[in-house]
Amino acid sequence: MAELQEVQITEEKPLLPGQTPEVAKEAELAARILLDQGQTHSVETPYGSITFTVYGTPKPKRPAILTYHDVGLNYKSCFQPLFQFVDMQEIIQNFVRVHVDAPGMEEGAPVFPLGYQYPSLDQLADMIPCILQYLNFSTIIGVGVGAGAYVLSRYALTHPDTVEGLVLINIDPNAKGWMDWAAHKLTGLTSSIPEMILGHLFSQEELSGNSELIQKYRNIITHAPNLENIELYWNSYNNRRDLNFERGSDITLKCPVMLVVGDQAPHEDAVVECNSKLDPTQTSFLKMADSGGQPQLTQPGKLTEAFKYFLQGMGYMASSCMTRLSRSRTASLTSAASLDGNRSRSRTLSQSSESGPLPSGPPGHTMEVSC
């Protein structure tokens, strides 16, 4: 009997008429995203149940990317535009992702009963070890926005060995002072909870412009079926304690940190102050032009590129391709560095709104980038 030979037949899939390879690639990525719906879990903690959704599978010797959203949002409304961005797919293929919903913020969450004691932000941070233990994950790279950035920072202070890096968008590490409290109370007399939260998320220019994005998120928050829960999370954020960061002290973030804020964003001054209190050898500061209060929603492309360089600075994705603009910017950086010499340990670099973010600076520099 003649020996059978295995023959592999490859089916060709021609492009549709008028369809470019780029469009076909984007359609394929969109289909892949739709198929990957993630697995949602809930775990009990000393402070109540918490829900999170896992995408992908754990990669050997790589941390999980863990996200935590801001007040008025959940993980989808806060992070989907970023993590579904085409260029982000190169990153998420290399890491498992854990998207945490603060208690009562997940889709379909029941309204908490009257008198329910919502966890403080410190207690929300203390829930994270329960998530990691449930998933058997040892380390994370945290990505947080606003209240979520505070929660991840608090967690990193108490569990530094489990945090390899942090991307903190719109972080305010300070407790509210008496003047802040007075202003908050006066605002509460004339503004609804949704309007106050929108003022926390977006700049006054954005709110006045009433763009399609603002209309969308105003509708999401105003008509949220769990608005009572959102108000509890809002109150916990406004009652946060000071993180007490101090450069050179033991109370600081020990891992690489990328601080991100939009120009004219509500929290621009707070992020600038936070940058001044962190270790300059571990911190990069990215101020994004034309991004408003939520850079992950308005400028996912620039933030994706910055995140990629942040990961490369940590030793991951070293073989990732650089874009043409990135190569030219790197060359410019090299020239600038040779001219600067040792004049300063801190550099401020400016870019046009088209140029996007820059790679992380060499050790010993805090990079302040306006892009």
mmCIF file of C-alpha atoms in Angstrom:
data_model
loop_
_atom_site.group_PDB
_atom_site.id
_atom_site.type_symbol
_atom_site.label_atom_id
_atom_site.label_comp_id
_atom_site.label_asym_id
_atom_site.label_seq_id
_atom_site.Cartn_x
_atom_site.Cartn_y
_atom_site.Cartn_z
ATOM 1 C CA MET A 1 0.000 0.000 0.000
ATOM 2 C CA ALA A 2 1.407 3.291 -1.006
ATOM 3 C CA GLU A 3 2.249 5.581 1.920
ATOM 4 C CA LEU A 4 -0.288 8.330 2.395
ATOM 5 C CA GLN A 5 1.046 11.844 2.241
ATOM 6 C CA GLU A 6 -0.504 14.730 4.147
ATOM 7 C CA VAL A 7 -1.271 17.635 1.901
ATOM 8 C CA GLN A 8 -2.154 21.033 3.382
ATOM 9 C CA ILE A 9 -4.504 23.142 1.294
ATOM 10 C CA THR A 10 -4.580 26.835 2.057
ATOM 11 C CA GLU A 11 -7.763 28.680 1.237
ATOM 12 C CA GLU A 12 -7.174 32.099 -0.190
ATOM 13 C CA LYS A 13 -9.434 34.926 0.984
ATOM 14 C CA PRO A 14 -9.344 37.699 -1.592
ATOM 15 C CA LEU A 15 -10.195 41.221 -0.531
ATOM 16 C CA LEU A 16 -13.599 42.567 -1.301
ATOM 17 C CA PRO A 17 -13.714 44.960 -4.278
ATOM 18 C CA GLY A 18 -12.327 48.325 -3.221
ATOM 19 C CA GLN A 19 -11.161 47.009 0.154
ATOM 20 C CA THR A 20 -7.596 47.949 1.113
ATOM 21 C CA PRO A 21 -5.360 45.680 3.232
ATOM 22 C CA GLU A 22 -5.552 48.254 6.052
ATOM 23 C CA VAL A 23 -9.362 48.143 6.086
ATOM 24 C CA ALA A 24 -9.303 44.343 6.017
ATOM 25 C CA LYS A 25 -6.911 44.298 8.968
ATOM 26 C CA GLU A 26 -9.117 46.651 10.979
ATOM 27 C CA ALA A 27 -12.189 44.521 10.196
ATOM 28 C CA GLU A 28 -10.363 41.379 11.315
ATOM 29 C CA LEU A 29 -9.307 43.051 14.583
ATOM 30 C CA ALA A 30 -12.854 44.279 15.187
ATOM 31 C CA ALA A 31 -14.211 40.766 14.685
ATOM 32 C CA ARG A 32 -11.599 39.359 17.060
ATOM 33 C CA ILE A 33 -12.544 41.914 19.719
ATOM 34 C CA LEU A 34 -16.235 41.061 19.371
ATOM 35 C CA LEU A 35 -15.492 37.359 19.789
ATOM 36 C CA ASP A 36 -13.390 37.984 22.905
ATOM 37 C CA GLN A 37 -16.101 38.987 25.352
ATOM 38 C CA GLY A 38 -14.070 38.169 28.429
ATOM 39 C CA GLN A 39 -15.016 36.149 31.488
ATOM 40 C CA THR A 40 -16.723 37.956 34.363
ATOM 41 C CA HIS A 41 -16.142 36.841 37.952
ATOM 42 C CA SER A 42 -17.187 38.024 41.395
ATOM 43 C CA VAL A 43 -15.278 37.405 44.598
ATOM 44 C CA GLU A 44 -16.167 38.045 48.202
ATOM 45 C CA THR A 45 -13.844 40.295 50.198
ATOM 46 C CA PRO A 46 -13.901 41.619 53.791
ATOM 47 C CA TYR A 47 -15.628 44.731 52.383
ATOM 48 C CA GLY A 48 -18.211 43.068 50.170
ATOM 49 C CA SER A 49 -18.325 41.514 46.723
ATOM 50 C CA ILE A 50 -16.373 42.875 43.775
ATOM 51 C CA THR A 51 -16.775 42.073 40.075
ATOM 52 C CA PHE A 52 -14.048 41.922 37.443
ATOM 53 C CA THR A 53 -13.715 40.739 33.853
ATOM 54 C CA VAL A 54 -10.698 38.841 32.514
ATOM 55 C CA TYR A 55 -9.594 38.958 28.886
ATOM 56 C CA GLY A 56 -6.941 36.678 27.409
ATOM 57 C CA THR A 57 -4.849 34.034 29.076
ATOM 58 C CA PRO A 58 -1.947 34.498 31.507
ATOM 59 C CA LYS A 59 1.454 34.756 29.860
ATOM 60 C CA PRO A 60 4.481 33.107 31.527
ATOM 61 C CA LYS A 61 6.652 35.537 33.488
ATOM 62 C CA ARG A 62 4.439 38.486 32.590
ATOM 63 C CA PRO A 63 2.216 40.551 34.862
ATOM 64 C CA ALA A 64 -1.475 41.094 34.288
ATOM 65 C CA ILE A 65 -2.714 44.505 33.183
ATOM 66 C CA LEU A 66 -5.285 45.520 35.806
ATOM 67 C CA THR A 67 -7.513 48.534 35.249
ATOM 68 C CA TYR A 68 -9.617 50.570 37.663
ATOM 69 C CA HIS A 69 -12.149 53.135 36.424
ATOM 70 C CA ASP A 70 -13.194 56.589 37.606
ATOM 71 C CA VAL A 71 -16.397 57.759 39.295
ATOM 72 C CA GLY A 72 -19.493 57.774 37.072
ATOM 73 C CA LEU A 73 -18.067 55.102 34.785
ATOM 74 C CA ASN A 74 -17.537 51.352 34.692
ATOM 75 C CA TYR A 75 -14.714 49.462 33.038
ATOM 76 C CA LYS A 76 -16.428 49.498 29.647
ATOM 77 C CA SER A 77 -17.343 53.178 29.497
ATOM 78 C CA CYS A 78 -13.919 54.140 30.888
ATOM 79 C CA PHE A 79 -11.559 51.850 28.978
ATOM 80 C CA GLN A 80 -13.209 50.288 25.909
ATOM 81 C CA PRO A 81 -12.184 53.049 23.459
ATOM 82 C CA LEU A 82 -8.567 52.572 24.557
ATOM 83 C CA PHE A 83 -8.371 48.787 24.628
ATOM 84 C CA GLN A 84 -10.351 48.359 21.413
ATOM 85 C CA PHE A 85 -8.090 50.782 19.556
ATOM 86 C CA VAL A 86 -6.398 49.032 16.632
ATOM 87 C CA ASP A 87 -2.804 49.704 17.723
ATOM 88 C CA MET A 88 -3.566 48.496 21.263
ATOM 89 C CA GLN A 89 -4.088 44.939 19.972
ATOM 90 C CA GLU A 90 -0.324 44.428 19.797
ATOM 91 C CA ILE A 91 -0.149 45.105 23.533
ATOM 92 C CA ILE A 92 -3.135 43.084 24.699
ATOM 93 C CA GLN A 93 -1.968 40.043 22.778
ATOM 94 C CA ASN A 94 1.035 39.984 25.110
ATOM 95 C CA PHE A 95 -0.765 40.408 28.446
ATOM 96 C CA VAL A 96 -3.812 39.068 30.232
ATOM 97 C CA ARG A 97 -6.153 41.898 31.293
ATOM 98 C CA VAL A 98 -8.257 42.251 34.417
ATOM 99 C CA HIS A 99 -10.847 45.038 34.332
ATOM 100 C CA VAL A 100 -12.181 45.774 37.819
ATOM 101 C CA ASP A 101 -15.578 47.332 38.414
ATOM 102 C CA ALA A 102 -15.919 49.165 41.722
ATOM 103 C CA PRO A 103 -18.723 47.661 43.854
ATOM 104 C CA GLY A 104 -22.140 48.453 42.426
ATOM 105 C CA MET A 105 -20.705 49.908 39.200
ATOM 106 C CA GLU A 106 -20.875 46.778 37.021
ATOM 107 C CA GLU A 107 -23.577 46.527 34.347
ATOM 108 C CA GLY A 108 -26.856 45.334 35.815
ATOM 109 C CA ALA A 109 -25.739 45.979 39.394
ATOM 110 C CA PRO A 110 -28.635 46.198 41.869
ATOM 111 C CA VAL A 111 -29.016 49.401 43.851
ATOM 112 C CA PHE A 112 -27.561 49.126 47.344
ATOM 113 C CA PRO A 113 -30.106 49.263 50.163
ATOM 114 C CA LEU A 114 -30.679 52.510 52.035
ATOM 115 C CA GLY A 115 -27.998 52.982 54.697
ATOM 116 C CA TYR A 116 -25.448 50.727 52.960
ATOM 117 C CA GLN A 117 -21.890 51.586 54.016
ATOM 118 C CA TYR A 118 -19.900 51.900 50.805
ATOM 119 C CA PRO A 119 -16.178 50.996 51.088
ATOM 120 C CA SER A 120 -13.650 53.797 51.392
ATOM 121 C CA LEU A 121 -11.028 54.117 48.655
ATOM 122 C CA ASP A 122 -8.517 52.517 51.032
ATOM 123 C CA GLN A 123 -10.861 49.554 51.443
ATOM 124 C CA LEU A 124 -11.352 49.317 47.689
ATOM 125 C CA ALA A 125 -7.564 48.998 47.418
ATOM 126 C CA ASP A 126 -7.642 46.243 50.047
ATOM 127 C CA MET A 127 -10.016 44.251 47.826
ATOM 128 C CA ILE A 128 -7.422 43.843 45.073
ATOM 129 C CA PRO A 129 -5.417 41.076 46.839
ATOM 130 C CA CYS A 130 -8.607 38.980 46.891
ATOM 131 C CA ILE A 131 -8.872 39.339 43.103
ATOM 132 C CA LEU A 132 -5.241 38.361 42.524
ATOM 133 C CA GLN A 133 -5.517 35.422 44.916
ATOM 134 C CA TYR A 134 -8.661 34.199 43.139
ATOM 135 C CA LEU A 135 -6.906 34.380 39.753
ATOM 136 C CA ASN A 136 -3.564 33.150 41.113
ATOM 137 C CA PHE A 137 -1.790 36.196 39.652
ATOM 138 C CA SER A 138 1.365 37.379 41.382
ATOM 139 C CA THR A 139 2.062 40.800 39.804
ATOM 140 C CA ILE A 140 0.234 43.521 37.886
ATOM 141 C CA ILE A 141 0.713 46.632 35.801
ATOM 142 C CA GLY A 142 -2.033 48.983 36.959
ATOM 143 C CA VAL A 143 -3.913 51.419 34.731
ATOM 144 C CA GLY A 144 -6.217 53.741 36.668
ATOM 145 C CA VAL A 145 -8.229 56.886 35.978
ATOM 146 C CA GLY A 146 -9.209 59.440 38.635
ATOM 147 C CA ALA A 147 -10.584 57.574 41.647
ATOM 148 C CA GLY A 148 -9.242 54.356 40.118
ATOM 149 C CA ALA A 149 -5.754 55.864 39.894
ATOM 150 C CA TYR A 150 -5.955 56.700 43.610
ATOM 151 C CA VAL A 151 -7.091 53.148 44.469
ATOM 152 C CA LEU A 152 -4.210 51.585 42.528
ATOM 153 C CA SER A 153 -1.701 53.988 44.100
ATOM 154 C CA ARG A 154 -2.942 53.114 47.587
ATOM 155 C CA TYR A 155 -2.647 49.425 46.724
ATOM 156 C CA ALA A 156 0.902 49.937 45.404
ATOM 157 C CA LEU A 157 1.918 51.635 48.658
ATOM 158 C CA THR A 158 0.759 48.673 50.746
ATOM 159 C CA HIS A 159 1.743 45.889 48.298
ATOM 160 C CA PRO A 160 4.780 47.228 46.398
ATOM 161 C CA ASP A 161 6.158 43.760 45.565
ATOM 162 C CA THR A 162 3.088 42.929 43.471
ATOM 163 C CA VAL A 163 3.075 46.075 41.303
ATOM 164 C CA GLU A 164 5.527 46.251 38.396
ATOM 165 C CA GLY A 165 4.277 49.543 36.982
ATOM 166 C CA LEU A 166 1.466 52.106 37.110
ATOM 167 C CA VAL A 167 -0.219 54.296 34.511
ATOM 168 C CA LEU A 168 -2.093 56.953 36.483
ATOM 169 C CA ILE A 169 -4.474 59.215 34.579
ATOM 170 C CA ASN A 170 -5.896 62.298 36.344
ATOM 171 C CA ILE A 171 -4.662 61.269 39.778
ATOM 172 C CA ASP A 172 -5.280 63.590 42.705
ATOM 173 C CA PRO A 173 -3.259 62.198 45.650
ATOM 174 C CA ASN A 174 -4.449 64.889 48.063
ATOM 175 C CA ALA A 175 -7.356 64.813 50.485
ATOM 176 C CA LYS A 176 -9.891 67.593 50.125
ATOM 177 C CA GLY A 177 -9.037 70.670 52.202
ATOM 178 C CA TRP A 178 -11.517 72.932 53.944
ATOM 179 C CA MET A 179 -11.760 75.255 50.951
ATOM 180 C CA ASP A 180 -12.408 72.277 48.674
ATOM 181 C CA TRP A 181 -15.106 71.026 51.011
ATOM 182 C CA ALA A 182 -16.795 74.437 51.103
ATOM 183 C CA ALA A 183 -16.730 74.694 47.310
ATOM 184 C CA HIS A 184 -18.067 71.137 47.013
ATOM 185 C CA LYS A 185 -20.942 71.860 49.387
ATOM 186 C CA LEU A 186 -21.868 75.087 47.594
ATOM 187 C CA THR A 187 -21.773 73.332 44.233
ATOM 188 C CA GLY A 188 -24.021 70.623 45.635
ATOM 189 C CA LEU A 189 -26.669 73.230 46.407
ATOM 190 C CA THR A 190 -26.960 74.322 42.794
ATOM 191 C CA SER A 191 -25.840 71.267 40.789
ATOM 192 C CA SER A 192 -27.095 67.699 40.546
ATOM 193 C CA ILE A 193 -24.874 64.690 41.254
ATOM 194 C CA PRO A 194 -24.531 63.889 37.513
ATOM 195 C CA GLU A 195 -23.464 67.473 36.758
ATOM 196 C CA MET A 196 -20.872 67.448 39.558
ATOM 197 C CA ILE A 197 -19.458 64.141 38.310
ATOM 198 C CA LEU A 198 -19.321 65.456 34.739
ATOM 199 C CA GLY A 199 -17.370 68.454 36.071
ATOM 200 C CA HIS A 200 -14.972 65.980 37.660
ATOM 201 C CA LEU A 201 -14.526 63.999 34.429
ATOM 202 C CA PHE A 202 -14.369 66.755 31.811
ATOM 203 C CA SER A 203 -13.050 70.289 31.459
ATOM 204 C CA GLN A 204 -15.373 73.298 31.466
ATOM 205 C CA GLU A 205 -14.455 73.932 27.829
ATOM 206 C CA GLU A 206 -15.627 70.436 26.907
ATOM 207 C CA LEU A 207 -18.854 70.772 28.865
ATOM 208 C CA SER A 208 -19.596 74.157 27.286
ATOM 209 C CA GLY A 209 -18.881 72.786 23.821
ATOM 210 C CA ASN A 210 -21.355 69.944 24.449
ATOM 211 C CA SER A 211 -19.757 67.686 21.860
ATOM 212 C CA GLU A 212 -21.145 64.297 20.906
ATOM 213 C CA LEU A 213 -18.819 62.700 23.456
ATOM 214 C CA ILE A 214 -20.121 64.943 26.256
ATOM 215 C CA GLN A 215 -23.723 64.275 25.266
ATOM 216 C CA LYS A 216 -23.048 60.538 25.319
ATOM 217 C CA TYR A 217 -21.509 60.520 28.798
ATOM 218 C CA ARG A 218 -24.032 62.990 30.193
ATOM 219 C CA ASN A 219 -26.750 60.586 29.057
ATOM 220 C CA ILE A 220 -24.915 57.569 30.519
ATOM 221 C CA ILE A 221 -24.531 59.152 33.946
ATOM 222 C CA THR A 222 -27.854 61.011 34.152
ATOM 223 C CA HIS A 223 -29.892 57.945 33.217
ATOM 224 C CA ALA A 224 -27.761 55.347 35.006
ATOM 225 C CA PRO A 225 -30.047 52.827 36.750
ATOM 226 C CA ASN A 226 -27.469 52.588 39.550
ATOM 227 C CA LEU A 227 -27.121 56.348 40.097
ATOM 228 C CA GLU A 228 -27.506 55.867 43.864
ATOM 229 C CA ASN A 229 -24.491 53.534 43.802
ATOM 230 C CA ILE A 230 -22.520 56.028 41.736
ATOM 231 C CA GLU A 231 -23.221 58.700 44.334
ATOM 232 C CA LEU A 232 -21.800 56.412 47.049
ATOM 233 C CA TYR A 233 -18.568 55.912 45.048
ATOM 234 C CA TRP A 234 -18.472 59.698 44.492
ATOM 235 C CA ASN A 235 -18.773 60.314 48.232
ATOM 236 C CA SER A 236 -15.964 57.845 48.981
ATOM 237 C CA TYR A 237 -13.743 59.647 46.491
ATOM 238 C CA ASN A 238 -14.455 63.012 48.089
ATOM 239 C CA ASN A 239 -13.643 61.549 51.516
ATOM 240 C CA ARG A 240 -10.291 60.119 50.417
ATOM 241 C CA ARG A 241 -7.224 60.443 52.636
ATOM 242 C CA ASP A 242 -4.012 62.121 51.559
ATOM 243 C CA LEU A 243 -1.585 59.633 50.015
ATOM 244 C CA ASN A 244 1.261 61.630 51.607
ATOM 245 C CA PHE A 245 3.692 61.100 48.747
ATOM 246 C CA GLU A 246 7.077 62.630 49.508
ATOM 247 C CA ARG A 247 10.086 62.464 47.244
ATOM 248 C CA GLY A 248 12.985 60.673 48.913
ATOM 249 C CA SER A 249 10.869 59.201 51.713
ATOM 250 C CA ASP A 250 9.572 55.683 52.276
ATOM 251 C CA ILE A 251 6.047 56.836 51.356
ATOM 252 C CA THR A 252 6.395 56.823 47.609
ATOM 253 C CA LEU A 253 5.704 54.588 44.659
ATOM 254 C CA LYS A 254 8.591 52.150 44.188
ATOM 255 C CA CYS A 255 7.686 51.041 40.644
ATOM 256 C CA PRO A 256 7.907 52.837 37.284
ATOM 257 C CA VAL A 257 5.045 55.331 36.944
ATOM 258 C CA MET A 258 3.589 57.150 33.963
ATOM 259 C CA LEU A 259 1.435 60.132 34.963
ATOM 260 C CA VAL A 260 -1.043 61.291 32.314
ATOM 261 C CA VAL A 261 -3.276 64.358 32.174
ATOM 262 C CA GLY A 262 -4.903 66.413 29.456
ATOM 263 C CA ASP A 263 -4.135 70.089 29.109
ATOM 264 C CA GLN A 264 -6.815 72.223 30.807
ATOM 265 C CA ALA A 265 -8.171 69.074 32.453
ATOM 266 C CA PRO A 266 -9.835 69.493 35.879
ATOM 267 C CA HIS A 267 -6.970 67.650 37.575
ATOM 268 C CA GLU A 268 -3.997 69.158 35.736
ATOM 269 C CA ASP A 269 -2.603 70.985 38.785
ATOM 270 C CA ALA A 270 -3.016 67.920 41.009
ATOM 271 C CA VAL A 271 -1.108 65.691 38.560
ATOM 272 C CA VAL A 272 1.669 68.268 38.232
ATOM 273 C CA GLU A 273 1.968 68.372 42.026
ATOM 274 C CA CYS A 274 1.984 64.563 42.190
ATOM 275 C CA ASN A 275 4.817 64.493 39.666
ATOM 276 C CA SER A 276 6.874 66.794 41.921
ATOM 277 C CA LYS A 277 6.505 64.354 44.830
ATOM 278 C CA LEU A 278 7.506 61.122 43.072
ATOM 279 C CA ASP A 279 10.937 59.679 42.331
ATOM 280 C CA PRO A 280 12.182 61.402 39.142
ATOM 281 C CA THR A 281 14.193 58.324 38.141
ATOM 282 C CA GLN A 282 10.999 56.245 38.041
ATOM 283 C CA THR A 283 8.429 58.731 36.802
ATOM 284 C CA SER A 284 7.423 60.034 33.389
ATOM 285 C CA PHE A 285 4.861 62.819 33.030
ATOM 286 C CA LEU A 286 2.717 63.022 29.918
ATOM 287 C CA LYS A 287 0.563 66.117 29.373
ATOM 288 C CA MET A 288 -1.575 65.594 26.296
ATOM 289 C CA ALA A 289 -2.858 68.468 24.185
ATOM 290 C CA ASP A 290 -6.308 68.354 22.624
ATOM 291 C CA SER A 291 -7.381 65.544 24.929
ATOM 292 C CA GLY A 292 -9.563 67.251 27.527
ATOM 293 C CA GLY A 293 -10.400 65.529 30.768
ATOM 294 C CA GLN A 294 -10.362 61.905 29.572
ATOM 295 C CA PRO A 295 -7.318 61.188 27.356
ATOM 296 C CA GLN A 296 -8.141 57.474 27.135
ATOM 297 C CA LEU A 297 -11.421 58.402 25.430
ATOM 298 C CA THR A 298 -10.306 61.286 23.226
ATOM 299 C CA GLN A 299 -6.729 60.333 22.308
ATOM 300 C CA PRO A 300 -6.463 56.514 22.482
ATOM 301 C CA GLY A 301 -3.831 56.455 19.741
ATOM 302 C CA LYS A 302 -1.385 58.731 21.542
ATOM 303 C CA LEU A 303 -1.969 57.000 24.852
ATOM 304 C CA THR A 304 -1.478 53.582 23.257
ATOM 305 C CA GLU A 305 1.890 54.611 21.847
ATOM 306 C CA ALA A 306 2.967 56.061 25.189
ATOM 307 C CA PHE A 307 1.863 52.885 26.963
ATOM 308 C CA LYS A 308 3.866 50.796 24.507
ATOM 309 C CA TYR A 309 7.056 52.725 25.260
ATOM 310 C CA PHE A 310 6.323 52.521 28.964
ATOM 311 C CA LEU A 311 6.161 48.727 28.686
ATOM 312 C CA GLN A 312 9.333 48.644 26.606
ATOM 313 C CA GLY A 313 11.094 50.678 29.305
ATOM 314 C CA MET A 314 10.085 47.936 31.757
ATOM 315 C CA GLY A 315 11.669 45.284 29.534
ATOM 316 C CA TYR A 316 8.546 44.016 27.756
ATOM 317 C CA MET A 317 7.723 44.007 24.039
ATOM 318 C CA ALA A 318 11.291 44.853 23.062
ATOM 319 C CA SER A 319 10.689 43.662 19.479
ATOM 320 C CA SER A 320 7.696 45.939 18.965
ATOM 321 C CA CYS A 321 7.994 48.024 15.820
ATOM 322 C CA MET A 322 8.484 51.761 16.030
ATOM 323 C CA THR A 323 6.410 54.039 13.875
ATOM 324 C CA ARG A 324 8.009 56.433 11.421
ATOM 325 C CA LEU A 325 7.160 59.394 13.644
ATOM 326 C CA SER A 326 8.561 57.583 16.649
ATOM 327 C CA ARG A 327 11.868 56.968 14.918
ATOM 328 C CA SER A 328 12.175 60.620 13.970
ATOM 329 C CA ARG A 329 11.312 61.714 17.503
ATOM 330 C CA THR A 330 13.897 59.336 18.950
ATOM 331 C CA ALA A 331 16.539 60.844 16.692
ATOM 332 C CA SER A 332 15.517 64.312 17.829
ATOM 333 C CA LEU A 333 15.701 63.220 21.443
ATOM 334 C CA THR A 334 19.212 61.862 20.967
ATOM 335 C CA SER A 335 20.342 65.167 19.476
ATOM 336 C CA ALA A 336 18.666 67.163 22.229
ATOM 337 C CA ALA A 337 20.216 65.009 24.925
ATOM 338 C CA SER A 338 23.706 65.528 23.497
ATOM 339 C CA LEU A 339 23.172 69.294 23.573
ATOM 340 C CA ASP A 340 21.696 69.389 27.065
ATOM 341 C CA GLY A 341 24.534 67.503 28.700
ATOM 342 C CA ASN A 342 24.229 67.503 32.462
ATOM 343 C CA ARG A 343 22.535 70.868 32.889
ATOM 344 C CA SER A 344 19.412 69.435 34.473
ATOM 345 C CA ARG A 345 17.953 66.204 35.786
ATOM 346 C CA SER A 346 14.518 67.198 34.510
ATOM 347 C CA ARG A 347 13.539 67.840 30.931
ATOM 348 C CA THR A 348 10.476 69.440 29.438
ATOM 349 C CA LEU A 349 9.803 68.372 25.864
ATOM 350 C CA SER A 350 7.150 69.914 23.600
ATOM 351 C CA GLN A 351 5.424 68.438 20.580
ATOM 352 C CA SER A 352 2.687 69.453 18.185
ATOM 353 C CA SER A 353 -0.751 67.912 18.598
ATOM 354 C CA GLU A 354 -0.103 65.580 15.648
ATOM 355 C CA SER A 355 3.096 64.057 16.900
ATOM 356 C CA GLY A 356 1.899 61.798 19.723
ATOM 357 C CA PRO A 357 3.782 60.713 22.850
ATOM 358 C CA LEU A 358 7.429 60.045 23.303
ATOM 359 C CA PRO A 359 9.292 57.044 24.639
ATOM 360 C CA SER A 360 10.332 56.983 28.266
ATOM 361 C CA GLY A 361 13.419 58.965 29.107
ATOM 362 C CA PRO A 362 16.666 57.414 30.282
ATOM 363 C CA PRO A 363 17.110 56.614 33.977
ATOM 364 C CA GLY A 364 17.642 59.711 36.035
ATOM 365 C CA HIS A 365 15.169 61.940 34.204
ATOM 366 C CA THR A 366 11.573 62.915 34.738
ATOM 367 C CA MET A 367 10.144 63.443 31.301
ATOM 368 C CA GLU A 368 7.459 66.105 31.001
ATOM 369 C CA VAL A 369 5.889 65.818 27.581
ATOM 370 C CA SER A 370 3.288 68.025 25.973
ATOM 371 C CA CYS A 371 1.914 66.267 22.956
#
